[in-house]
Amino acid sequence: MSDADMDLETARRELEGLRSELEETNRGVLALYAELEAQADQLRQATELKSRFLAYMSHEFRTPIGSIRSIARLLLDRVDGPLTEEQEKQVKFIQQNAVEFAEMVDDLLDLAKVEAGRVEISPAWFEMVDLFSALRGMFKPVLTNPDVNLVFEEPHGDLPRLYTDDRKLSQILRNFISNALKFTQKGEVRITTELVGDDKIRFRVSDTGIGIAPGFHRSIFEDYSQVDSPLQKRLKGTGLGLSLSKRLAELLGGHVELSSELGKGSVFSVTIPLEVVATKQQ
Ligand code: ADP
């Protein structure tokens, strides 16, 4: 064998070795891919399971909570005879806790539905004034603090009618307003609207309450997130309302925003298209 032939043979062997090494690596990569795929699948299943569990559990909770609320109402209406002052206080306490529990369960159920991609938009034409008067009616019974005014500023000029899912929009605004009332001891909670360009509308809920430090502006829109201050801790909710609002706004083709100054107040806003494009959730 000539020198040249030997060189060629060595090169061929080296190449052979390299190829089999490459093949092995390739097999390894493929195996890794398969494993990753399996893990992603498991994760999808786990998420789906979590959503189903949450939806199921929340649904099952609704009936007993409903019963507790009805019985408390019957007792407070004195259907079963008089109550002493202390008993009335206690039944009111039960009622209030049942209401909070019901709200928590509703939020959980909604969030689970959004996560599972089961929320559909049902758009319809409606007038802003009707939305405002419905909200005004809803909040009238809970306005117990005489130092805080709830003001719905009627839209200036002619606002076009909206074609969107009014129940979801109302849910977002209800969340903003009830938070604003919860964290405002004095002053007002004001709801205003404005056109953004010619195809969007912004609703603002501004309050003169305790405000939110800049460090929390992003995180409070995440699940279970609450501000770490003594007052905000005392008025503990679930921390789900704002993340639900954010997702609902996105479903309506819009977004939520916050500007706030500690000690001065907050402005939560939601901007959505005047006409939603009805699509199924991805
Ligand atoms: P929840 O009110 O059930 O705790 P949310 O997601 O609605 O959950 O709100 C998250 C947190 O953001 C609240 O716990 C509170 O700390 C803070 N927050 C929301 N709205 C306001 C507001 N208008 N003023 C001050 N803090 C607020």
XYZ file of N, CA and C and ligand atoms in Angstrom, residues 107 175-176 179-180 182-184 207 210-212 220 222 225-227 232 235-243 266 268, ligand 1:
114
model
N -64.398 33.868 41.288
C -63.138 34.252 40.643
C -62.351 33.024 40.219
N -64.723 44.810 39.269
C -63.505 44.497 40.009
C -62.735 45.756 40.376
N -62.542 46.619 39.373
C -61.815 47.871 39.611
C -62.540 48.710 40.661
N -62.452 47.227 44.253
C -61.125 47.452 44.837
C -60.959 48.907 45.253
N -61.343 49.812 44.349
C -61.176 51.240 44.628
C -61.927 51.622 45.903
N -62.726 49.628 48.294
C -62.128 48.933 49.437
C -60.922 49.702 49.984
N -60.164 50.318 49.067
C -58.915 50.952 49.498
C -59.001 52.475 49.570
N -60.220 53.006 49.594
C -60.378 54.461 49.699
C -61.218 54.782 50.933
N -59.341 56.515 42.007
C -59.724 56.678 43.411
C -58.760 57.603 44.129
N -55.382 54.765 49.058
C -54.028 54.638 49.611
C -52.940 54.528 48.554
N -53.318 54.201 47.322
C -52.311 54.115 46.260
C -51.476 52.848 46.350
N -50.671 52.648 45.314
C -49.867 51.418 45.226
C -48.434 51.809 44.865
N -49.259 43.054 40.571
C -50.631 42.860 41.068
C -51.579 42.324 40.007
N -50.859 39.734 38.411
C -50.618 38.293 38.335
C -51.474 37.556 39.366
N -51.680 37.742 43.561
C -50.730 38.751 43.992
C -51.417 39.854 44.785
N -50.824 40.182 45.923
C -51.360 41.259 46.738
C -50.240 42.165 47.198
N -50.612 43.391 47.511
C -49.594 44.343 47.934
C -49.258 44.102 49.397
N -53.437 46.849 53.060
C -53.815 45.935 51.991
C -53.872 44.496 52.496
N -57.251 44.034 54.508
C -58.420 43.847 53.647
C -58.146 42.734 52.649
N -57.780 41.614 53.168
C -57.343 40.521 52.307
C -58.465 39.997 51.408
N -58.172 39.897 50.143
C -59.096 39.230 49.228
C -58.390 37.982 48.731
N -58.638 37.644 47.476
C -58.002 36.440 46.946
C -56.774 36.764 46.124
N -56.685 38.015 45.654
C -55.589 38.357 44.763
C -55.817 37.835 43.361
N -57.056 37.481 43.062
C -57.340 36.924 41.731
C -58.055 37.918 40.827
N -58.719 38.899 41.441
C -59.574 39.807 40.684
C -58.863 40.522 39.545
N -57.671 41.059 39.823
C -56.995 41.841 38.786
C -56.439 40.956 37.676
N -55.957 39.771 38.037
C -55.422 38.914 36.966
C -56.568 38.439 36.076
N -55.154 55.754 42.937
C -54.815 54.897 41.799
C -55.800 55.123 40.666
N -57.077 52.727 37.610
C -57.066 51.482 36.848
C -57.870 51.736 35.580
P -57.990 41.113 45.917
O -58.590 42.465 45.927
O -58.982 40.022 45.923
O -56.874 40.917 46.892
P -57.057 41.868 43.304
O -56.341 41.064 42.262
O -58.339 42.504 42.914
O -57.263 40.898 44.515
O -56.080 42.965 43.826
C -54.746 42.627 44.158
C -54.173 43.600 45.153
O -53.931 44.867 44.516
C -55.088 43.925 46.312
O -54.999 42.967 47.342
C -54.537 45.265 46.763
O -53.399 45.036 47.564
C -54.086 45.911 45.463
N -55.078 46.879 44.936
C -55.996 46.640 43.963
N -56.721 47.742 43.690
C -56.263 48.715 44.511
C -56.598 50.104 44.709
N -57.564 50.711 44.005
N -55.888 50.790 45.646
C -54.906 50.185 46.348
N -54.538 48.890 46.218
C -55.201 48.161 45.311
